[in-house]
Amino acid sequence: IPFVAIDQDPDQIEFIRKFGHKVYYGDASRVDLLHAAGASKAKFFVLAIDDVEMSLQTARTVKENFPHMTIFARARNRGHAFDLMDLGITHIKREVAESSTSFVKELLIEMGQQEIHAQMVVEKFKEHDEQMLLEQYKVRNDDENFISVSKQATAQLAQVFEDEAKKSYIKPQNS
């Protein structure tokens, strides 16, 4: 898939250019640089900036100047995700969430869980976590309610896993 990248790391720029992609050096929150990179014609913007404030500034710039683009953003943590949601961004992935759940799945299998069960546990957790992110977002500015929602979420997740532990998972034999 052809793409244009904007980066401030010269080594990363050289690496991307080796594969024939167009890369601009600079601050992706600069409107002139975004125009030069072809943002007015682009459909999607992938936001993967490590610095939270720079990430948010870039998201604001893109939303204000290129409202036709759909932003897919990487968030450092829940707080960063909430800030991106405040800007109306809906395609957000927290950067360690996927690797953490994948790691847990591998651990469960290594500990003797059947792969189908480990996958189910991880999927249940991910669904619950995404739901809780949305619920916590609603009350993020009210510490008392935020703590209450978080405690309820923990209790709900414990109940879900307790209910699942009572189920039997039988591994089919290979024919």
Short mmCIF file of N, CA and C in Angstrom, two decimals:
data_model
loop_
_atom_site.label_atom_id
_atom_site.label_comp_id
_atom_site.label_asym_id
_atom_site.label_seq_id
_atom_site.Cartn_x
_atom_site.Cartn_y
_atom_site.Cartn_z
N ILE A 1 0.86 -1.17 0.00
CA ILE A 1 0.00 0.00 0.00
C ILE A 1 0.90 1.22 0.00
N PRO A 2 0.77 2.06 -1.01
CA PRO A 2 1.63 3.25 -1.04
C PRO A 2 1.26 4.22 0.09
N PHE A 3 2.28 4.85 0.63
CA PHE A 3 2.05 5.83 1.70
C PHE A 3 3.14 6.88 1.68
N VAL A 4 2.86 7.97 2.35
CA VAL A 4 3.84 9.04 2.56
C VAL A 4 4.04 9.14 4.06
N ALA A 5 5.28 9.21 4.48
CA ALA A 5 5.58 9.30 5.91
C ALA A 5 6.19 10.65 6.24
N ILE A 6 5.96 11.05 7.49
CA ILE A 6 6.61 12.25 8.03
C ILE A 6 7.26 11.81 9.32
N ASP A 7 8.56 12.09 9.45
CA ASP A 7 9.28 11.63 10.64
C ASP A 7 10.37 12.63 10.97
N GLN A 8 10.78 12.62 12.24
CA GLN A 8 11.86 13.50 12.69
C GLN A 8 13.15 12.73 12.96
N ASP A 9 13.14 11.44 12.70
CA ASP A 9 14.31 10.60 12.94
C ASP A 9 15.00 10.31 11.61
N PRO A 10 16.19 10.90 11.39
CA PRO A 10 16.89 10.70 10.12
C PRO A 10 17.14 9.23 9.78
N ASP A 11 17.44 8.41 10.79
CA ASP A 11 17.68 6.99 10.53
C ASP A 11 16.42 6.30 10.03
N GLN A 12 15.29 6.64 10.63
CA GLN A 12 14.01 6.07 10.21
C GLN A 12 13.66 6.51 8.79
N ILE A 13 13.96 7.77 8.48
CA ILE A 13 13.69 8.29 7.14
C ILE A 13 14.50 7.52 6.10
N GLU A 14 15.77 7.31 6.36
CA GLU A 14 16.61 6.55 5.42
C GLU A 14 16.12 5.12 5.27
N PHE A 15 15.70 4.51 6.35
CA PHE A 15 15.18 3.15 6.31
C PHE A 15 13.94 3.07 5.44
N ILE A 16 13.00 3.99 5.62
CA ILE A 16 11.75 3.98 4.84
C ILE A 16 12.03 4.26 3.37
N ARG A 17 12.95 5.16 3.09
CA ARG A 17 13.28 5.49 1.70
C ARG A 17 13.87 4.29 0.96
N LYS A 18 14.58 3.42 1.67
CA LYS A 18 15.16 2.23 1.04
C LYS A 18 14.10 1.35 0.40
N PHE A 19 12.88 1.44 0.89
CA PHE A 19 11.79 0.63 0.36
C PHE A 19 10.97 1.38 -0.68
N GLY A 20 11.45 2.55 -1.07
CA GLY A 20 10.83 3.30 -2.15
C GLY A 20 9.66 4.19 -1.75
N HIS A 21 9.49 4.41 -0.47
CA HIS A 21 8.38 5.26 -0.03
C HIS A 21 8.84 6.71 0.11
N LYS A 22 7.90 7.60 -0.08
CA LYS A 22 8.18 9.03 0.05
C LYS A 22 8.14 9.40 1.53
N VAL A 23 9.16 10.12 1.98
CA VAL A 23 9.25 10.50 3.39
C VAL A 23 9.66 11.96 3.49
N TYR A 24 9.01 12.66 4.40
CA TYR A 24 9.35 14.05 4.68
C TYR A 24 9.94 14.13 6.07
N TYR A 25 10.94 14.98 6.20
CA TYR A 25 11.55 15.21 7.50
C TYR A 25 10.87 16.41 8.14
N GLY A 26 10.46 16.25 9.40
CA GLY A 26 9.92 17.40 10.11
C GLY A 26 8.80 17.06 11.08
N ASP A 27 8.18 18.12 11.53
CA ASP A 27 7.12 18.08 12.54
C ASP A 27 5.77 17.89 11.84
N ALA A 28 5.14 16.75 12.09
CA ALA A 28 3.87 16.41 11.42
C ALA A 28 2.71 17.29 11.85
N SER A 29 2.91 18.14 12.83
CA SER A 29 1.82 19.06 13.22
C SER A 29 1.86 20.36 12.41
N ARG A 30 2.85 20.51 11.54
CA ARG A 30 2.95 21.71 10.70
C ARG A 30 2.06 21.56 9.47
N VAL A 31 1.14 22.48 9.31
CA VAL A 31 0.18 22.44 8.20
C VAL A 31 0.89 22.47 6.85
N ASP A 32 1.92 23.31 6.71
CA ASP A 32 2.62 23.41 5.43
C ASP A 32 3.27 22.08 5.05
N LEU A 33 3.82 21.38 6.04
CA LEU A 33 4.44 20.08 5.77
C LEU A 33 3.38 19.04 5.41
N LEU A 34 2.26 19.08 6.08
CA LEU A 34 1.17 18.16 5.76
C LEU A 34 0.66 18.40 4.34
N HIS A 35 0.53 19.68 3.94
CA HIS A 35 0.13 19.99 2.56
C HIS A 35 1.16 19.46 1.57
N ALA A 36 2.44 19.70 1.84
CA ALA A 36 3.51 19.24 0.95
C ALA A 36 3.50 17.71 0.82
N ALA A 37 3.13 17.03 1.90
CA ALA A 37 3.10 15.57 1.89
C ALA A 37 1.85 15.01 1.21
N GLY A 38 0.91 15.89 0.84
CA GLY A 38 -0.27 15.45 0.12
C GLY A 38 -1.48 15.15 0.99
N ALA A 39 -1.52 15.71 2.18
CA ALA A 39 -2.63 15.43 3.10
C ALA A 39 -3.99 15.81 2.54
N SER A 40 -4.03 16.79 1.67
CA SER A 40 -5.33 17.20 1.13
C SER A 40 -5.96 16.11 0.27
N LYS A 41 -5.14 15.18 -0.22
CA LYS A 41 -5.65 14.09 -1.06
C LYS A 41 -5.74 12.76 -0.30
N ALA A 42 -5.15 12.71 0.87
CA ALA A 42 -5.10 11.46 1.64
C ALA A 42 -6.45 11.15 2.29
N LYS A 43 -6.74 9.88 2.45
CA LYS A 43 -7.98 9.45 3.11
C LYS A 43 -7.74 9.13 4.58
N PHE A 44 -6.54 8.66 4.89
CA PHE A 44 -6.24 8.19 6.24
C PHE A 44 -4.96 8.83 6.76
N PHE A 45 -4.91 8.98 8.06
CA PHE A 45 -3.72 9.50 8.72
C PHE A 45 -3.40 8.57 9.89
N VAL A 46 -2.22 7.98 9.86
CA VAL A 46 -1.79 7.10 10.95
C VAL A 46 -0.93 7.93 11.88
N LEU A 47 -1.40 8.08 13.10
CA LEU A 47 -0.73 8.90 14.11
C LEU A 47 -0.01 7.97 15.08
N ALA A 48 1.31 7.97 15.01
CA ALA A 48 2.11 7.08 15.85
C ALA A 48 3.32 7.83 16.40
N ILE A 49 3.04 8.90 17.11
CA ILE A 49 4.09 9.76 17.68
C ILE A 49 4.24 9.41 19.15
N ASP A 50 5.47 9.14 19.59
CA ASP A 50 5.71 8.74 20.97
C ASP A 50 5.37 9.82 21.99
N ASP A 51 5.74 11.05 21.70
CA ASP A 51 5.50 12.16 22.62
C ASP A 51 4.01 12.48 22.64
N VAL A 52 3.38 12.36 23.82
CA VAL A 52 1.93 12.54 23.94
C VAL A 52 1.50 13.93 23.50
N GLU A 53 2.17 14.97 23.95
CA GLU A 53 1.77 16.33 23.58
C GLU A 53 1.92 16.58 22.09
N MET A 54 3.00 16.09 21.49
CA MET A 54 3.18 16.23 20.03
C MET A 54 2.11 15.44 19.28
N SER A 55 1.76 14.29 19.80
CA SER A 55 0.72 13.47 19.20
C SER A 55 -0.61 14.22 19.20
N LEU A 56 -0.95 14.81 20.34
CA LEU A 56 -2.21 15.54 20.45
C LEU A 56 -2.22 16.79 19.58
N GLN A 57 -1.09 17.48 19.53
CA GLN A 57 -1.00 18.67 18.67
C GLN A 57 -1.18 18.29 17.20
N THR A 58 -0.55 17.21 16.81
CA THR A 58 -0.68 16.75 15.42
C THR A 58 -2.12 16.35 15.13
N ALA A 59 -2.75 15.64 16.06
CA ALA A 59 -4.15 15.23 15.88
C ALA A 59 -5.05 16.46 15.72
N ARG A 60 -4.82 17.48 16.55
CA ARG A 60 -5.62 18.72 16.45
C ARG A 60 -5.44 19.36 15.07
N THR A 61 -4.20 19.45 14.64
CA THR A 61 -3.89 20.08 13.35
C THR A 61 -4.57 19.33 12.21
N VAL A 62 -4.46 18.01 12.23
CA VAL A 62 -5.07 17.21 11.17
C VAL A 62 -6.59 17.36 11.20
N LYS A 63 -7.20 17.27 12.39
CA LYS A 63 -8.66 17.39 12.51
C LYS A 63 -9.14 18.76 12.01
N GLU A 64 -8.42 19.82 12.35
CA GLU A 64 -8.83 21.17 11.98
C GLU A 64 -8.62 21.48 10.50
N ASN A 65 -7.52 21.00 9.94
CA ASN A 65 -7.15 21.38 8.58
C ASN A 65 -7.48 20.34 7.51
N PHE A 66 -7.67 19.10 7.93
CA PHE A 66 -7.96 18.02 6.97
C PHE A 66 -9.08 17.13 7.53
N PRO A 67 -10.25 17.71 7.72
CA PRO A 67 -11.34 16.97 8.36
C PRO A 67 -11.82 15.76 7.56
N HIS A 68 -11.45 15.67 6.30
CA HIS A 68 -11.85 14.53 5.47
C HIS A 68 -11.07 13.26 5.81
N MET A 69 -9.92 13.41 6.49
CA MET A 69 -9.10 12.25 6.80
C MET A 69 -9.59 11.54 8.06
N THR A 70 -9.55 10.22 8.01
CA THR A 70 -9.82 9.40 9.18
C THR A 70 -8.49 9.14 9.87
N ILE A 71 -8.44 9.43 11.16
CA ILE A 71 -7.21 9.25 11.93
C ILE A 71 -7.23 7.92 12.65
N PHE A 72 -6.17 7.16 12.47
CA PHE A 72 -5.92 5.93 13.22
C PHE A 72 -4.76 6.26 14.15
N ALA A 73 -5.01 6.25 15.45
CA ALA A 73 -4.02 6.74 16.39
C ALA A 73 -3.54 5.67 17.36
N ARG A 74 -2.27 5.73 17.65
CA ARG A 74 -1.67 4.90 18.70
C ARG A 74 -1.60 5.76 19.95
N ALA A 75 -2.11 5.22 21.05
CA ALA A 75 -2.07 5.95 22.33
C ALA A 75 -1.07 5.28 23.26
N ARG A 76 -0.40 6.10 24.05
CA ARG A 76 0.58 5.59 25.01
C ARG A 76 -0.10 4.85 26.17
N ASN A 77 -1.26 5.36 26.58
CA ASN A 77 -1.94 4.81 27.76
C ASN A 77 -3.41 5.25 27.72
N ARG A 78 -4.15 4.93 28.79
CA ARG A 78 -5.56 5.29 28.84
C ARG A 78 -5.77 6.80 28.80
N GLY A 79 -4.97 7.54 29.55
CA GLY A 79 -5.10 9.00 29.56
C GLY A 79 -4.93 9.60 28.18
N HIS A 80 -3.94 9.12 27.46
CA HIS A 80 -3.70 9.58 26.10
C HIS A 80 -4.89 9.19 25.21
N ALA A 81 -5.41 7.99 25.41
CA ALA A 81 -6.58 7.56 24.64
C ALA A 81 -7.77 8.49 24.92
N PHE A 82 -7.97 8.86 26.19
CA PHE A 82 -9.06 9.77 26.54
C PHE A 82 -8.88 11.11 25.84
N ASP A 83 -7.66 11.62 25.81
CA ASP A 83 -7.39 12.91 25.15
C ASP A 83 -7.68 12.82 23.65
N LEU A 84 -7.32 11.70 23.03
CA LEU A 84 -7.61 11.52 21.61
C LEU A 84 -9.12 11.41 21.38
N MET A 85 -9.81 10.75 22.28
CA MET A 85 -11.27 10.64 22.18
C MET A 85 -11.91 12.02 22.31
N ASP A 86 -11.33 12.87 23.17
CA ASP A 86 -11.84 14.25 23.30
C ASP A 86 -11.79 14.98 21.96
N LEU A 87 -10.84 14.61 21.12
CA LEU A 87 -10.70 15.24 19.80
C LEU A 87 -11.59 14.59 18.75
N GLY A 88 -12.35 13.59 19.14
CA GLY A 88 -13.26 12.93 18.21
C GLY A 88 -12.64 11.78 17.45
N ILE A 89 -11.49 11.33 17.88
CA ILE A 89 -10.82 10.21 17.21
C ILE A 89 -11.39 8.91 17.78
N THR A 90 -11.80 8.02 16.90
CA THR A 90 -12.43 6.78 17.34
C THR A 90 -11.60 5.53 17.07
N HIS A 91 -10.63 5.63 16.17
CA HIS A 91 -9.77 4.49 15.86
C HIS A 91 -8.48 4.63 16.67
N ILE A 92 -8.50 4.05 17.86
CA ILE A 92 -7.38 4.20 18.80
C ILE A 92 -6.95 2.83 19.29
N LYS A 93 -5.65 2.61 19.32
CA LYS A 93 -5.07 1.40 19.92
C LYS A 93 -4.03 1.84 20.93
N ARG A 94 -4.17 1.34 22.14
CA ARG A 94 -3.15 1.61 23.16
C ARG A 94 -1.94 0.74 22.86
N GLU A 95 -0.77 1.33 22.92
CA GLU A 95 0.40 0.68 22.35
C GLU A 95 0.83 -0.61 23.02
N VAL A 96 0.58 -0.82 24.28
CA VAL A 96 1.01 -2.08 24.88
C VAL A 96 -0.13 -3.06 25.10
N ALA A 97 -1.35 -2.67 24.79
CA ALA A 97 -2.50 -3.53 25.05
C ALA A 97 -2.42 -4.84 24.26
N GLU A 98 -2.18 -4.75 22.97
CA GLU A 98 -2.13 -5.95 22.13
C GLU A 98 -0.99 -6.88 22.51
N SER A 99 0.19 -6.32 22.71
CA SER A 99 1.33 -7.17 23.05
C SER A 99 1.15 -7.80 24.43
N SER A 100 0.53 -7.09 25.35
CA SER A 100 0.30 -7.63 26.69
C SER A 100 -0.67 -8.81 26.64
N THR A 101 -1.76 -8.67 25.91
CA THR A 101 -2.73 -9.77 25.85
C THR A 101 -2.16 -10.96 25.08
N SER A 102 -1.39 -10.70 24.05
CA SER A 102 -0.74 -11.78 23.31
C SER A 102 0.24 -12.53 24.22
N PHE A 103 0.97 -11.78 25.01
CA PHE A 103 1.92 -12.36 25.96
C PHE A 103 1.20 -13.25 26.97
N VAL A 104 0.07 -12.78 27.49
CA VAL A 104 -0.70 -13.54 28.46
C VAL A 104 -1.23 -14.83 27.83
N LYS A 105 -1.68 -14.74 26.60
CA LYS A 105 -2.16 -15.95 25.91
C LYS A 105 -1.05 -16.99 25.84
N GLU A 106 0.14 -16.58 25.43
CA GLU A 106 1.28 -17.50 25.37
C GLU A 106 1.58 -18.09 26.74
N LEU A 107 1.53 -17.26 27.77
CA LEU A 107 1.79 -17.70 29.13
C LEU A 107 0.77 -18.75 29.57
N LEU A 108 -0.52 -18.48 29.30
CA LEU A 108 -1.57 -19.43 29.68
C LEU A 108 -1.37 -20.78 29.00
N ILE A 109 -1.00 -20.76 27.73
CA ILE A 109 -0.75 -22.01 27.00
C ILE A 109 0.44 -22.74 27.61
N GLU A 110 1.50 -22.01 27.89
CA GLU A 110 2.71 -22.61 28.49
C GLU A 110 2.40 -23.21 29.86
N MET A 111 1.43 -22.61 30.55
CA MET A 111 1.05 -23.10 31.88
C MET A 111 0.10 -24.30 31.80
N GLY A 112 -0.25 -24.72 30.57
CA GLY A 112 -1.06 -25.91 30.42
C GLY A 112 -2.49 -25.67 29.96
N GLN A 113 -2.88 -24.43 29.76
CA GLN A 113 -4.22 -24.15 29.25
C GLN A 113 -4.30 -24.56 27.79
N GLN A 114 -5.48 -25.02 27.38
CA GLN A 114 -5.68 -25.32 25.98
C GLN A 114 -5.72 -24.00 25.21
N GLU A 115 -5.22 -24.04 24.00
CA GLU A 115 -5.14 -22.81 23.20
C GLU A 115 -6.50 -22.15 23.02
N ILE A 116 -7.54 -22.94 22.79
CA ILE A 116 -8.88 -22.38 22.60
C ILE A 116 -9.34 -21.65 23.85
N HIS A 117 -9.01 -22.19 25.01
CA HIS A 117 -9.40 -21.55 26.28
C HIS A 117 -8.58 -20.27 26.50
N ALA A 118 -7.29 -20.34 26.24
CA ALA A 118 -6.44 -19.16 26.40
C ALA A 118 -6.91 -18.03 25.48
N GLN A 119 -7.26 -18.38 24.24
CA GLN A 119 -7.75 -17.37 23.30
C GLN A 119 -9.05 -16.77 23.79
N MET A 120 -9.94 -17.59 24.32
CA MET A 120 -11.22 -17.10 24.83
C MET A 120 -11.00 -16.16 26.01
N VAL A 121 -10.10 -16.50 26.91
CA VAL A 121 -9.81 -15.64 28.06
C VAL A 121 -9.31 -14.28 27.59
N VAL A 122 -8.39 -14.29 26.66
CA VAL A 122 -7.83 -13.04 26.14
C VAL A 122 -8.90 -12.21 25.44
N GLU A 123 -9.73 -12.85 24.64
CA GLU A 123 -10.79 -12.12 23.94
C GLU A 123 -11.79 -11.52 24.92
N LYS A 124 -12.16 -12.29 25.94
CA LYS A 124 -13.09 -11.76 26.96
C LYS A 124 -12.47 -10.54 27.65
N PHE A 125 -11.19 -10.65 28.00
CA PHE A 125 -10.52 -9.53 28.65
C PHE A 125 -10.50 -8.31 27.74
N LYS A 126 -10.15 -8.50 26.46
CA LYS A 126 -10.06 -7.38 25.53
C LYS A 126 -11.43 -6.70 25.35
N GLU A 127 -12.48 -7.50 25.22
CA GLU A 127 -13.83 -6.92 25.09
C GLU A 127 -14.18 -6.10 26.32
N HIS A 128 -13.91 -6.68 27.48
CA HIS A 128 -14.21 -6.00 28.74
C HIS A 128 -13.39 -4.73 28.88
N ASP A 129 -12.12 -4.79 28.54
CA ASP A 129 -11.23 -3.64 28.66
C ASP A 129 -11.68 -2.50 27.74
N GLU A 130 -12.08 -2.81 26.51
CA GLU A 130 -12.56 -1.78 25.59
C GLU A 130 -13.85 -1.14 26.12
N GLN A 131 -14.73 -1.98 26.66
CA GLN A 131 -15.98 -1.46 27.23
C GLN A 131 -15.67 -0.54 28.41
N MET A 132 -14.73 -0.94 29.25
CA MET A 132 -14.38 -0.14 30.42
C MET A 132 -13.70 1.16 30.02
N LEU A 133 -12.92 1.12 28.95
CA LEU A 133 -12.31 2.35 28.46
C LEU A 133 -13.40 3.37 28.13
N LEU A 134 -14.45 2.91 27.46
CA LEU A 134 -15.55 3.81 27.10
C LEU A 134 -16.31 4.29 28.34
N GLU A 135 -16.53 3.39 29.30
CA GLU A 135 -17.24 3.77 30.52
C GLU A 135 -16.41 4.74 31.36
N GLN A 136 -15.12 4.48 31.48
CA GLN A 136 -14.23 5.37 32.24
C GLN A 136 -14.12 6.73 31.55
N TYR A 137 -14.14 6.72 30.24
CA TYR A 137 -14.06 7.98 29.50
C TYR A 137 -15.21 8.91 29.88
N LYS A 138 -16.40 8.35 30.06
CA LYS A 138 -17.58 9.15 30.39
C LYS A 138 -17.42 9.90 31.72
N VAL A 139 -16.64 9.33 32.65
CA VAL A 139 -16.52 9.93 33.99
C VAL A 139 -15.07 10.30 34.32
N ARG A 140 -14.23 10.44 33.31
CA ARG A 140 -12.80 10.67 33.51
C ARG A 140 -12.47 11.91 34.33
N ASN A 141 -13.35 12.90 34.34
CA ASN A 141 -13.08 14.15 35.06
C ASN A 141 -13.69 14.18 36.45
N ASP A 142 -14.29 13.08 36.87
CA ASP A 142 -14.92 12.97 38.18
C ASP A 142 -14.23 11.83 38.92
N ASP A 143 -13.25 12.18 39.76
CA ASP A 143 -12.43 11.15 40.42
C ASP A 143 -13.26 10.11 41.17
N GLU A 144 -14.26 10.55 41.89
CA GLU A 144 -15.06 9.62 42.68
C GLU A 144 -15.78 8.61 41.78
N ASN A 145 -16.43 9.11 40.73
CA ASN A 145 -17.11 8.20 39.81
C ASN A 145 -16.13 7.34 39.02
N PHE A 146 -14.99 7.91 38.66
CA PHE A 146 -13.98 7.15 37.93
C PHE A 146 -13.52 5.95 38.76
N ILE A 147 -13.24 6.19 40.04
CA ILE A 147 -12.82 5.11 40.93
C ILE A 147 -13.93 4.08 41.09
N SER A 148 -15.16 4.54 41.22
CA SER A 148 -16.30 3.64 41.37
C SER A 148 -16.47 2.77 40.13
N VAL A 149 -16.43 3.38 38.95
CA VAL A 149 -16.56 2.62 37.71
C VAL A 149 -15.42 1.62 37.57
N SER A 150 -14.22 2.03 37.93
CA SER A 150 -13.06 1.14 37.83
C SER A 150 -13.20 -0.05 38.76
N LYS A 151 -13.66 0.18 39.99
CA LYS A 151 -13.86 -0.92 40.94
C LYS A 151 -14.95 -1.86 40.45
N GLN A 152 -16.03 -1.30 39.92
CA GLN A 152 -17.09 -2.13 39.37
C GLN A 152 -16.58 -2.97 38.20
N ALA A 153 -15.75 -2.38 37.38
CA ALA A 153 -15.19 -3.09 36.23
C ALA A 153 -14.33 -4.25 36.68
N THR A 154 -13.54 -4.05 37.71
CA THR A 154 -12.69 -5.11 38.24
C THR A 154 -13.55 -6.26 38.77
N ALA A 155 -14.61 -5.92 39.49
CA ALA A 155 -15.50 -6.94 40.04
C ALA A 155 -16.20 -7.70 38.92
N GLN A 156 -16.65 -6.98 37.89
CA GLN A 156 -17.31 -7.62 36.75
C GLN A 156 -16.37 -8.59 36.05
N LEU A 157 -15.14 -8.15 35.82
CA LEU A 157 -14.17 -9.00 35.14
C LEU A 157 -13.88 -10.26 35.97
N ALA A 158 -13.75 -10.10 37.27
CA ALA A 158 -13.53 -11.25 38.15
C ALA A 158 -14.70 -12.24 38.04
N GLN A 159 -15.92 -11.73 37.97
CA GLN A 159 -17.10 -12.59 37.84
C GLN A 159 -17.11 -13.30 36.49
N VAL A 160 -16.76 -12.59 35.44
CA VAL A 160 -16.71 -13.20 34.11
C VAL A 160 -15.73 -14.36 34.11
N PHE A 161 -14.54 -14.16 34.68
CA PHE A 161 -13.53 -15.22 34.70
C PHE A 161 -13.92 -16.36 35.63
N GLU A 162 -14.59 -16.03 36.71
CA GLU A 162 -15.07 -17.08 37.62
C GLU A 162 -16.10 -17.96 36.91
N ASP A 163 -17.02 -17.33 36.19
CA ASP A 163 -18.02 -18.08 35.42
C ASP A 163 -17.36 -18.94 34.36
N GLU A 164 -16.36 -18.41 33.69
CA GLU A 164 -15.66 -19.16 32.64
C GLU A 164 -14.88 -20.33 33.22
N ALA A 165 -14.34 -20.17 34.41
CA ALA A 165 -13.56 -21.24 35.03
C ALA A 165 -14.43 -22.46 35.32
N LYS A 166 -15.71 -22.26 35.46
CA LYS A 166 -16.63 -23.37 35.76
C LYS A 166 -16.96 -24.16 34.50
N LYS A 167 -16.65 -23.60 33.32
CA LYS A 167 -16.94 -24.29 32.06
C LYS A 167 -15.83 -25.28 31.75
N SER A 168 -16.16 -26.26 30.95
CA SER A 168 -15.19 -27.28 30.55
C SER A 168 -14.82 -27.02 29.09
N TYR A 169 -13.53 -27.15 28.79
CA TYR A 169 -13.05 -27.03 27.43
C TYR A 169 -12.35 -28.32 27.07
N ILE A 170 -12.92 -29.03 26.12
CA ILE A 170 -12.38 -30.31 25.72
C ILE A 170 -11.66 -30.14 24.40
N LYS A 171 -10.42 -30.56 24.38
CA LYS A 171 -9.61 -30.45 23.17
C LYS A 171 -9.96 -31.57 22.23
N PRO A 172 -10.37 -31.27 20.97
CA PRO A 172 -10.72 -32.35 20.04
C PRO A 172 -9.48 -33.14 19.63
N GLN A 173 -9.67 -34.44 19.46
CA GLN A 173 -8.56 -35.28 19.03
C GLN A 173 -8.37 -35.14 17.52
N ASN A 174 -7.13 -35.22 17.10
CA ASN A 174 -6.85 -35.17 15.66
C ASN A 174 -7.18 -36.53 15.06
N SER A 175 -7.80 -36.54 13.88
CA SER A 175 -8.14 -37.81 13.23
C SER A 175 -7.04 -38.25 12.32
#
